[in-house]
PDB file of C-alpha atoms in Angstrom:
ATOM      1  CA  UNK A   1      43.507-187.714  11.175  1.00  0.00           C
ATOM      2  CA  UNK A   2      41.902-190.631   9.350  1.00  0.00           C
ATOM      3  CA  UNK A   3      40.402-193.931  10.332  1.00  0.00           C
ATOM      4  CA  UNK A   4      41.606-197.358   9.315  1.00  0.00           C
ATOM      5  CA  UNK A   5      38.934-197.953   6.682  1.00  0.00           C
ATOM      6  CA  UNK A   6      39.854-198.219   3.026  1.00  0.00           C
ATOM      7  CA  UNK A   7      38.029-195.013   2.087  1.00  0.00           C
ATOM      8  CA  UNK A   8      40.199-192.942   4.451  1.00  0.00           C
ATOM      9  CA  UNK A   9      37.273-190.664   5.304  1.00  0.00           C
ATOM     10  CA  UNK A  10      37.799-188.415   8.330  1.00  0.00           C
ATOM     11  CA  UNK A  11      36.768-190.034  11.601  1.00  0.00           C
ATOM     12  CA  UNK A  12      34.958-187.614  13.909  1.00  0.00           C
ATOM     13  CA  UNK A  13      36.275-187.393  17.455  1.00  0.00           C
ATOM     14  CA  UNK A  14      33.625-188.234  20.038  1.00  0.00           C
ATOM     15  CA  UNK A  15      33.232-186.194  23.196  1.00  0.00           C
ATOM     16  CA  UNK A  16      33.415-189.358  25.317  1.00  0.00           C
ATOM     17  CA  UNK A  17      36.264-191.838  25.523  1.00  0.00           C
ATOM     18  CA  UNK A  18      33.792-194.700  26.103  1.00  0.00           C
ATOM     19  CA  UNK A  19      30.010-194.762  26.033  1.00  0.00           C
ATOM     20  CA  UNK A  20      27.227-197.308  26.429  1.00  0.00           C
ATOM     21  CA  UNK A  21      27.315-198.317  22.738  1.00  0.00           C
ATOM     22  CA  UNK A  22      31.071-198.912  22.891  1.00  0.00           C
ATOM     23  CA  UNK A  23      30.655-201.207  25.889  1.00  0.00           C
ATOM     24  CA  UNK A  24      27.905-203.185  24.149  1.00  0.00           C
ATOM     25  CA  UNK A  25      30.187-203.730  21.132  1.00  0.00           C
ATOM     26  CA  UNK A  26      32.987-204.944  23.377  1.00  0.00           C
ATOM     27  CA  UNK A  27      30.717-207.069  25.622  1.00  0.00           C
ATOM     28  CA  UNK A  28      27.230-207.785  24.179  1.00  0.00           C
ATOM     29  CA  UNK A  29      26.201-209.027  27.658  1.00  0.00           C
ATOM     30  CA  UNK A  30      25.563-205.360  28.592  1.00  0.00           C
ATOM     31  CA  UNK A  31      22.946-204.765  25.868  1.00  0.00           C
ATOM     32  CA  UNK A  32      19.759-203.519  27.513  1.00  0.00           C
ATOM     33  CA  UNK A  33      21.586-202.943  30.829  1.00  0.00           C
ATOM     34  CA  UNK A  34      22.315-199.217  30.505  1.00  0.00           C
ATOM     35  CA  UNK A  35      21.722-198.585  34.217  1.00  0.00           C
ATOM     36  CA  UNK A  36      24.338-201.223  35.104  1.00  0.00           C
ATOM     37  CA  UNK A  37      26.795-199.698  32.618  1.00  0.00           C
ATOM     38  CA  UNK A  38      26.287-196.249  34.153  1.00  0.00           C
ATOM     39  CA  UNK A  39      26.977-197.689  37.613  1.00  0.00           C
ATOM     40  CA  UNK A  40      30.182-199.332  36.378  1.00  0.00           C
ATOM     41  CA  UNK A  41      31.225-196.046  34.753  1.00  0.00           C
ATOM     42  CA  UNK A  42      30.920-194.316  38.133  1.00  0.00           C
ATOM     43  CA  UNK A  43      32.790-197.064  40.016  1.00  0.00           C
ATOM     44  CA  UNK A  44      35.616-197.168  37.482  1.00  0.00           C
ATOM     45  CA  UNK A  45      35.767-193.360  37.023  1.00  0.00           C
ATOM     46  CA  UNK A  46      35.074-193.691  33.323  1.00  0.00           C
ATOM     47  CA  UNK A  47      32.430-190.984  33.782  1.00  0.00           C
ATOM     48  CA  UNK A  48      35.126-188.687  35.252  1.00  0.00           C
ATOM     49  CA  UNK A  49      37.362-189.463  32.278  1.00  0.00           C
ATOM     50  CA  UNK A  50      34.522-188.771  29.842  1.00  0.00           C
ATOM     51  CA  UNK A  51      33.803-185.451  31.551  1.00  0.00           C
ATOM     52  CA  UNK A  52      37.440-184.343  31.289  1.00  0.00           C
ATOM     53  CA  UNK A  53      37.645-185.461  27.668  1.00  0.00           C
ATOM     54  CA  UNK A  54      34.469-183.605  26.660  1.00  0.00           C
ATOM     55  CA  UNK A  55      35.742-180.380  28.278  1.00  0.00           C
ATOM     56  CA  UNK A  56      39.150-180.576  26.590  1.00  0.00           C
ATOM     57  CA  UNK A  57      38.533-182.384  23.302  1.00  0.00           C
ATOM     58  CA  UNK A  58      38.807-179.127  21.336  1.00  0.00           C
ATOM     59  CA  UNK A  59      42.447-178.584  22.367  1.00  0.00           C
ATOM     60  CA  UNK A  60      45.459-179.880  20.417  1.00  0.00           C
ATOM     61  CA  UNK A  61      47.048-182.989  21.998  1.00  0.00           C
ATOM     62  CA  UNK A  62      49.900-181.203  23.796  1.00  0.00           C
ATOM     63  CA  UNK A  63      47.498-178.774  25.474  1.00  0.00           C
ATOM     64  CA  UNK A  64      45.062-181.604  26.288  1.00  0.00           C
ATOM     65  CA  UNK A  65      47.907-183.419  28.087  1.00  0.00           C
ATOM     66  CA  UNK A  66      49.162-180.297  29.839  1.00  0.00           C
ATOM     67  CA  UNK A  67      45.630-179.619  31.083  1.00  0.00           C
ATOM     68  CA  UNK A  68      45.176-183.044  32.660  1.00  0.00           C
ATOM     69  CA  UNK A  69      48.237-182.537  34.863  1.00  0.00           C
ATOM     70  CA  UNK A  70      46.861-179.123  35.845  1.00  0.00           C
ATOM     71  CA  UNK A  71      43.501-180.726  36.635  1.00  0.00           C
ATOM     72  CA  UNK A  72      45.266-183.269  38.853  1.00  0.00           C
ATOM     73  CA  UNK A  73      47.355-180.521  40.462  1.00  0.00           C
ATOM     74  CA  UNK A  74      50.287-182.753  39.511  1.00  0.00           C
ATOM     75  CA  UNK A  75      53.818-181.765  38.490  1.00  0.00           C
ATOM     76  CA  UNK A  76      56.254-183.190  35.955  1.00  0.00           C
ATOM     77  CA  UNK A  77      59.878-182.811  37.056  1.00  0.00           C
ATOM     78  CA  UNK A  78      62.524-183.642  34.462  1.00  0.00           C
ATOM     79  CA  UNK A  79      66.108-184.707  35.045  1.00  0.00           C
ATOM     80  CA  UNK A  80      68.601-183.827  32.269  1.00  0.00           C
ATOM     81  CA  UNK A  81      65.977-181.602  30.627  1.00  0.00           C
ATOM     82  CA  UNK A  82      68.652-179.914  28.513  1.00  0.00           C
ATOM     83  CA  UNK A  83      68.483-182.884  26.121  1.00  0.00           C
ATOM     84  CA  UNK A  84      64.856-181.978  25.377  1.00  0.00           C
ATOM     85  CA  UNK A  85      65.785-178.309  25.048  1.00  0.00           C
ATOM     86  CA  UNK A  86      68.357-179.219  22.386  1.00  0.00           C
ATOM     87  CA  UNK A  87      66.498-181.809  20.322  1.00  0.00           C
ATOM     88  CA  UNK A  88      67.772-182.413  16.787  1.00  0.00           C
ATOM     89  CA  UNK A  89      65.875-180.682  13.994  1.00  0.00           C
ATOM     90  CA  UNK A  90      65.413-183.862  11.985  1.00  0.00           C
ATOM     91  CA  UNK A  91      64.013-187.279  12.874  1.00  0.00           C
ATOM     92  CA  UNK A  92      64.698-189.078  16.129  1.00  0.00           C
ATOM     93  CA  UNK A  93      63.057-191.779  18.240  1.00  0.00           C
ATOM     94  CA  UNK A  94      62.291-191.917  21.959  1.00  0.00           C
ATOM     95  CA  UNK A  95      62.043-195.207  23.866  1.00  0.00           C
ATOM     96  CA  UNK A  96      60.401-195.353  27.290  1.00  0.00           C
ATOM     97  CA  UNK A  97      59.316-197.708  30.009  1.00  0.00           C
ATOM     98  CA  UNK A  98      55.565-197.892  30.571  1.00  0.00           C
ATOM     99  CA  UNK A  99      54.740-197.958  34.324  1.00  0.00           C
ATOM    100  CA  UNK A 100      51.502-195.929  34.260  1.00  0.00           C
ATOM    101  CA  UNK A 101      49.734-197.111  31.115  1.00  0.00           C
ATOM    102  CA  UNK A 102      48.215-193.745  30.193  1.00  0.00           C
ATOM    103  CA  UNK A 103      49.679-190.813  32.134  1.00  0.00           C
ATOM    104  CA  UNK A 104      53.194-191.700  30.972  1.00  0.00           C
ATOM    105  CA  UNK A 105      51.957-191.461  27.377  1.00  0.00           C
ATOM    106  CA  UNK A 106      50.355-188.096  28.083  1.00  0.00           C
ATOM    107  CA  UNK A 107      53.464-186.851  29.881  1.00  0.00           C
ATOM    108  CA  UNK A 108      55.564-187.911  26.896  1.00  0.00           C
ATOM    109  CA  UNK A 109      53.365-185.954  24.483  1.00  0.00           C
ATOM    110  CA  UNK A 110      53.407-182.942  26.801  1.00  0.00           C
ATOM    111  CA  UNK A 111      57.166-182.710  27.334  1.00  0.00           C
ATOM    112  CA  UNK A 112      58.284-183.571  23.779  1.00  0.00           C
ATOM    113  CA  UNK A 113      55.486-182.031  21.671  1.00  0.00           C
ATOM    114  CA  UNK A 114      55.885-178.596  23.223  1.00  0.00           C
ATOM    115  CA  UNK A 115      59.380-178.665  21.705  1.00  0.00           C
ATOM    116  CA  UNK A 116      58.572-180.670  18.560  1.00  0.00           C
ATOM    117  CA  UNK A 117      54.865-180.355  17.661  1.00  0.00           C
ATOM    118  CA  UNK A 118      55.304-183.004  14.916  1.00  0.00           C
ATOM    119  CA  UNK A 119      56.110-185.689  17.515  1.00  0.00           C
ATOM    120  CA  UNK A 120      53.901-188.796  17.502  1.00  0.00           C
ATOM    121  CA  UNK A 121      53.742-191.881  19.733  1.00  0.00           C
ATOM    122  CA  UNK A 122      52.962-195.446  18.707  1.00  0.00           C
ATOM    123  CA  UNK A 123      50.245-196.775  21.035  1.00  0.00           C
ATOM    124  CA  UNK A 124      47.980-199.790  21.482  1.00  0.00           C
ATOM    125  CA  UNK A 125      44.247-199.739  20.843  1.00  0.00           C
ATOM    126  CA  UNK A 126      43.456-199.042  24.514  1.00  0.00           C
ATOM    127  CA  UNK A 127      45.232-195.672  24.528  1.00  0.00           C
ATOM    128  CA  UNK A 128      43.862-194.982  21.062  1.00  0.00           C
ATOM    129  CA  UNK A 129      40.393-194.758  22.656  1.00  0.00           C
ATOM    130  CA  UNK A 130      41.399-191.235  23.782  1.00  0.00           C
ATOM    131  CA  UNK A 131      40.073-189.544  20.658  1.00  0.00           C
ATOM    132  CA  UNK A 132      41.476-186.093  21.437  1.00  0.00           C
ATOM    133  CA  UNK A 133      45.003-187.509  21.287  1.00  0.00           C
ATOM    134  CA  UNK A 134      44.696-189.435  18.022  1.00  0.00           C
ATOM    135  CA  UNK A 135      46.436-186.678  16.009  1.00  0.00           C
ATOM    136  CA  UNK A 136      49.560-187.503  18.067  1.00  0.00           C
ATOM    137  CA  UNK A 137      49.037-191.281  18.013  1.00  0.00           C
ATOM    138  CA  UNK A 138      49.967-194.021  15.575  1.00  0.00           C
ATOM    139  CA  UNK A 139      47.883-197.026  16.600  1.00  0.00           C
ATOM    140  CA  UNK A 140      48.765-200.710  16.386  1.00  0.00           C
ATOM    141  CA  UNK A 141      46.857-203.688  17.750  1.00  0.00           C
ATOM    142  CA  UNK A 142      49.080-205.634  20.136  1.00  0.00           C
ATOM    143  CA  UNK A 143      46.482-208.449  20.191  1.00  0.00           C
ATOM    144  CA  UNK A 144      46.305-208.820  16.420  1.00  0.00           C
ATOM    145  CA  UNK A 145      46.521-212.647  16.589  1.00  0.00           C
ATOM    146  CA  UNK A 146      44.880-214.186  13.500  1.00  0.00           C
ATOM    147  CA  UNK A 147      42.195-211.540  13.035  1.00  0.00           C
ATOM    148  CA  UNK A 148      42.765-210.019   9.546  1.00  0.00           C
ATOM    149  CA  UNK A 149      41.201-206.657  10.477  1.00  0.00           C
ATOM    150  CA  UNK A 150      43.389-206.356  13.568  1.00  0.00           C
ATOM    151  CA  UNK A 151      46.480-207.343  11.617  1.00  0.00           C
ATOM    152  CA  UNK A 152      45.615-204.676   9.050  1.00  0.00           C
ATOM    153  CA  UNK A 153      45.564-202.025  11.789  1.00  0.00           C
ATOM    154  CA  UNK A 154      49.062-203.020  12.877  1.00  0.00           C
ATOM    155  CA  UNK A 155      50.442-203.240   9.332  1.00  0.00           C
ATOM    156  CA  UNK A 156      49.097-199.755   8.587  1.00  0.00           C
ATOM    157  CA  UNK A 157      50.440-198.429  11.905  1.00  0.00           C
ATOM    158  CA  UNK A 158      53.934-199.747  11.216  1.00  0.00           C
ATOM    159  CA  UNK A 159      53.895-198.285   7.695  1.00  0.00           C
ATOM    160  CA  UNK A 160      52.682-194.924   9.051  1.00  0.00           C
ATOM    161  CA  UNK A 161      55.429-194.948  11.705  1.00  0.00           C
ATOM    162  CA  UNK A 162      58.165-195.661   9.155  1.00  0.00           C
ATOM    163  CA  UNK A 163      56.847-192.956   6.834  1.00  0.00           C
ATOM    164  CA  UNK A 164      56.587-190.410   9.662  1.00  0.00           C
ATOM    165  CA  UNK A 165      60.261-190.808  10.593  1.00  0.00           C
ATOM    166  CA  UNK A 166      61.506-190.990   6.995  1.00  0.00           C
ATOM    167  CA  UNK A 167      59.768-187.675   6.337  1.00  0.00           C
ATOM    168  CA  UNK A 168      61.907-186.075   9.055  1.00  0.00           C
ATOM    169  CA  UNK A 169      59.634-186.263  12.109  1.00  0.00           C
ATOM    170  CA  UNK A 170      60.204-187.661  15.639  1.00  0.00           C
ATOM    171  CA  UNK A 171      58.446-190.766  16.958  1.00  0.00           C
ATOM    172  CA  UNK A 172      58.004-192.282  20.420  1.00  0.00           C
ATOM    173  CA  UNK A 173      57.809-195.952  21.367  1.00  0.00           C
ATOM    174  CA  UNK A 174      56.828-197.859  24.476  1.00  0.00           C
ATOM    175  CA  UNK A 175      58.692-200.973  23.302  1.00  0.00           C
ATOM    176  CA  UNK A 176      57.152-203.257  25.943  1.00  0.00           C
ATOM    177  CA  UNK A 177      53.789-202.784  24.218  1.00  0.00           C
ATOM    178  CA  UNK A 178      51.941-203.013  27.547  1.00  0.00           C
ATOM    179  CA  UNK A 179      52.031-201.635  31.089  1.00  0.00           C
ATOM    180  CA  UNK A 180      54.909-202.670  33.360  1.00  0.00           C
ATOM    181  CA  UNK A 181      54.229-205.714  35.534  1.00  0.00           C
ATOM    182  CA  UNK A 182      55.523-207.340  38.703  1.00  0.00           C
ATOM    183  CA  UNK A 183      58.628-209.473  38.120  1.00  0.00           C
ATOM    184  CA  UNK A 184      59.717-212.568  40.046  1.00  0.00           C
ATOM    185  CA  UNK A 185      62.160-210.267  41.829  1.00  0.00           C
ATOM    186  CA  UNK A 186      59.173-208.255  43.166  1.00  0.00           C
ATOM    187  CA  UNK A 187      60.024-205.239  41.017  1.00  0.00           C
ATOM    188  CA  UNK A 188      57.594-203.438  38.738  1.00  0.00           C
ATOM    189  CA  UNK A 189      59.312-203.426  35.374  1.00  0.00           C
ATOM    190  CA  UNK A 190      58.629-203.738  31.645  1.00  0.00           C
ATOM    191  CA  UNK A 191      58.553-207.187  30.113  1.00  0.00           C
ATOM    192  CA  UNK A 192      61.040-207.899  27.300  1.00  0.00           C
ATOM    193  CA  UNK A 193      60.928-205.124  24.748  1.00  0.00           C
ATOM    194  CA  UNK A 194      59.228-206.368  21.587  1.00  0.00           C
ATOM    195  CA  UNK A 195      61.604-207.416  18.794  1.00  0.00           C
ATOM    196  CA  UNK A 196      59.054-206.114  16.239  1.00  0.00           C
ATOM    197  CA  UNK A 197      59.495-202.571  17.616  1.00  0.00           C
ATOM    198  CA  UNK A 198      63.285-202.906  17.773  1.00  0.00           C
ATOM    199  CA  UNK A 199      63.365-204.038  14.129  1.00  0.00           C
ATOM    200  CA  UNK A 200      61.655-200.773  13.153  1.00  0.00           C
ATOM    201  CA  UNK A 201      64.310-198.830  15.082  1.00  0.00           C
ATOM    202  CA  UNK A 202      67.076-200.816  13.355  1.00  0.00           C
ATOM    203  CA  UNK A 203      65.644-200.043   9.919  1.00  0.00           C
ATOM    204  CA  UNK A 204      65.163-196.314  10.553  1.00  0.00           C
ATOM    205  CA  UNK A 205      68.766-195.622  11.643  1.00  0.00           C
ATOM    206  CA  UNK A 206      68.101-192.352  13.507  1.00  0.00           C
ATOM    207  CA  UNK A 207      69.205-191.192  16.993  1.00  0.00           C
ATOM    208  CA  UNK A 208      67.338-192.728  19.928  1.00  0.00           C
ATOM    209  CA  UNK A 209      66.652-190.847  23.173  1.00  0.00           C
ATOM    210  CA  UNK A 210      65.839-193.030  26.209  1.00  0.00           C
ATOM    211  CA  UNK A 211      63.245-191.590  28.613  1.00  0.00           C
ATOM    212  CA  UNK A 212      62.603-193.235  31.983  1.00  0.00           C
ATOM    213  CA  UNK A 213      59.431-192.727  34.031  1.00  0.00           C
ATOM    214  CA  UNK A 214      59.913-193.174  37.768  1.00  0.00           C
ATOM    215  CA  UNK A 215      57.158-194.646  39.936  1.00  0.00           C
ATOM    216  CA  UNK A 216      54.226-196.906  39.118  1.00  0.00           C
ATOM    217  CA  UNK A 217      50.509-197.389  39.622  1.00  0.00           C
ATOM    218  CA  UNK A 218      48.919-198.650  42.847  1.00  0.00           C
ATOM    219  CA  UNK A 219      49.508-202.134  44.207  1.00  0.00           C
ATOM    220  CA  UNK A 220      45.802-202.876  43.594  1.00  0.00           C
ATOM    221  CA  UNK A 221      46.444-202.272  39.912  1.00  0.00           C
ATOM    222  CA  UNK A 222      49.488-204.546  39.993  1.00  0.00           C
ATOM    223  CA  UNK A 223      47.609-207.298  41.842  1.00  0.00           C
ATOM    224  CA  UNK A 224      44.769-207.234  39.308  1.00  0.00           C
ATOM    225  CA  UNK A 225      47.340-207.691  36.551  1.00  0.00           C
ATOM    226  CA  UNK A 226      48.448-210.937  38.175  1.00  0.00           C
ATOM    227  CA  UNK A 227      44.854-212.201  37.893  1.00  0.00           C
ATOM    228  CA  UNK A 228      43.900-210.943  34.419  1.00  0.00           C
ATOM    229  CA  UNK A 229      45.201-208.106  32.231  1.00  0.00           C
ATOM    230  CA  UNK A 230      41.617-207.116  31.397  1.00  0.00           C
ATOM    231  CA  UNK A 231      40.822-206.446  35.057  1.00  0.00           C
ATOM    232  CA  UNK A 232      43.928-204.283  35.294  1.00  0.00           C
ATOM    233  CA  UNK A 233      42.889-202.390  32.138  1.00  0.00           C
ATOM    234  CA  UNK A 234      39.465-201.615  33.632  1.00  0.00           C
ATOM    235  CA  UNK A 235      41.222-199.921  36.548  1.00  0.00           C
ATOM    236  CA  UNK A 236      43.292-197.568  34.362  1.00  0.00           C
ATOM    237  CA  UNK A 237      40.882-194.585  34.708  1.00  0.00           C
ATOM    238  CA  UNK A 238      41.003-194.911  38.514  1.00  0.00           C
ATOM    239  CA  UNK A 239      44.804-194.886  38.308  1.00  0.00           C
ATOM    240  CA  UNK A 240      44.661-191.576  36.439  1.00  0.00           C
ATOM    241  CA  UNK A 241      42.384-189.816  38.912  1.00  0.00           C
ATOM    242  CA  UNK A 242      44.111-191.111  42.063  1.00  0.00           C
ATOM    243  CA  UNK A 243      47.276-189.180  41.093  1.00  0.00           C
ATOM    244  CA  UNK A 244      46.006-185.858  42.490  1.00  0.00           C
ATOM    245  CA  UNK A 245      48.954-183.851  43.807  1.00  0.00           C
ATOM    246  CA  UNK A 246      51.443-186.406  42.454  1.00  0.00           C
ATOM    247  CA  UNK A 247      54.926-185.466  41.254  1.00  0.00           C
ATOM    248  CA  UNK A 248      55.910-187.372  38.120  1.00  0.00           C
ATOM    249  CA  UNK A 249      59.673-187.735  37.818  1.00  0.00           C
ATOM    250  CA  UNK A 250      61.094-188.247  34.350  1.00  0.00           C
ATOM    251  CA  UNK A 251      64.751-188.873  33.471  1.00  0.00           C
ATOM    252  CA  UNK A 252      66.034-188.153  29.967  1.00  0.00           C
ATOM    253  CA  UNK A 253      69.125-189.929  28.664  1.00  0.00           C
ATOM    254  CA  UNK A 254      71.728-188.766  26.186  1.00  0.00           C
ATOM    255  CA  UNK A 255      70.934-189.518  22.521  1.00  0.00           C
ATOM    256  CA  UNK A 256      72.213-192.875  21.238  1.00  0.00           C
ATOM    257  CA  UNK A 257      73.636-192.664  17.724  1.00  0.00           C
ATOM    258  CA  UNK A 258      72.844-195.092  14.878  1.00  0.00           C
ATOM    259  CA  UNK A 259      76.546-196.025  14.890  1.00  0.00           C
ATOM    260  CA  UNK A 260      76.323-197.136  18.539  1.00  0.00           C
ATOM    261  CA  UNK A 261      73.221-199.204  17.809  1.00  0.00           C
ATOM    262  CA  UNK A 262      74.834-200.829  14.750  1.00  0.00           C
ATOM    263  CA  UNK A 263      77.095-202.769  17.144  1.00  0.00           C
ATOM    264  CA  UNK A 264      74.078-204.936  18.060  1.00  0.00           C
ATOM    265  CA  UNK A 265      73.179-207.226  15.195  1.00  0.00           C
ATOM    266  CA  UNK A 266      69.929-208.815  16.403  1.00  0.00           C
ATOM    267  CA  UNK A 267      66.715-207.165  17.620  1.00  0.00           C
ATOM    268  CA  UNK A 268      67.050-209.046  20.901  1.00  0.00           C
ATOM    269  CA  UNK A 269      70.562-207.693  21.523  1.00  0.00           C
ATOM    270  CA  UNK A 270      69.637-204.131  20.576  1.00  0.00           C
ATOM    271  CA  UNK A 271      66.410-204.304  22.599  1.00  0.00           C
ATOM    272  CA  UNK A 272      68.328-205.434  25.679  1.00  0.00           C
ATOM    273  CA  UNK A 273      70.837-202.593  25.185  1.00  0.00           C
ATOM    274  CA  UNK A 274      68.170-199.900  24.760  1.00  0.00           C
ATOM    275  CA  UNK A 275      66.223-201.185  27.744  1.00  0.00           C
ATOM    276  CA  UNK A 276      69.405-201.196  29.849  1.00  0.00           C
ATOM    277  CA  UNK A 277      70.196-197.613  28.763  1.00  0.00           C
ATOM    278  CA  UNK A 278      66.684-196.590  29.852  1.00  0.00           C
ATOM    279  CA  UNK A 279      66.625-198.455  33.168  1.00  0.00           C
ATOM    280  CA  UNK A 280      70.082-197.289  34.194  1.00  0.00           C
ATOM    281  CA  UNK A 281      68.365-193.948  34.932  1.00  0.00           C
ATOM    282  CA  UNK A 282      66.240-195.653  37.596  1.00  0.00           C
ATOM    283  CA  UNK A 283      68.131-193.864  40.362  1.00  0.00           C
ATOM    284  CA  UNK A 284      66.661-190.363  40.453  1.00  0.00           C
ATOM    285  CA  UNK A 285      69.128-187.537  39.870  1.00  0.00           C
ATOM    286  CA  UNK A 286      68.089-183.885  39.776  1.00  0.00           C
TER     287      UNK A 286
END
């Protein structure tokens, strides 16, 4: 694993996901207010997340993810699991909805990487804060805007993703690029899948396996998202640790061939098709 600097020197993995210095870089207002930061860490369960991370940082990503579901006393139940048990030997892509924002990413690594250890997932910079999982992550900055350094992260991430697949390895996408949100129809669903992600899929021309995650985070989380996405993001650690005893249901679809996808000429058309193939598994079948 390397960082995004030009010298490509190894980046050490910290024991904590976030610490006081990180918060001060993000929000200089907190400089000199370490006691306040520690209080916020307790309220938001960042301290609980840091504790788990420090106790499991030495494990490879798949084991790290498996352990968090054990710690939560949570189960992952998979519909149509035989698709995962018969994955192709070469490259393929998974596309998934993103209702949980972190635990769906960890579930994806757990269920696919135990079958294909070379599997990686493209993630945003928020998930990339989980240092222990960076060996299984390819990071892009969804908020790149006009910041050259942020754009460079995304350009490198896209190049790394293309190279990973072309070298014969599998790759996972959350094409929405962000957590599912409340629609006008009062459903929690992904926004439009990003054409930039779909263009990558079009260029790679490998089988695509849709994977649907049932359920969603709490209504408090959803309500905060209607006010400001940053408030919702702050609640993500709470949404991890309130899933004690939860059963995560995951539906796996049949692989979609490059020939099937070639029928859709634009990224918008193909994105709508892949999203429809994923969401058609919304009705749980075991």
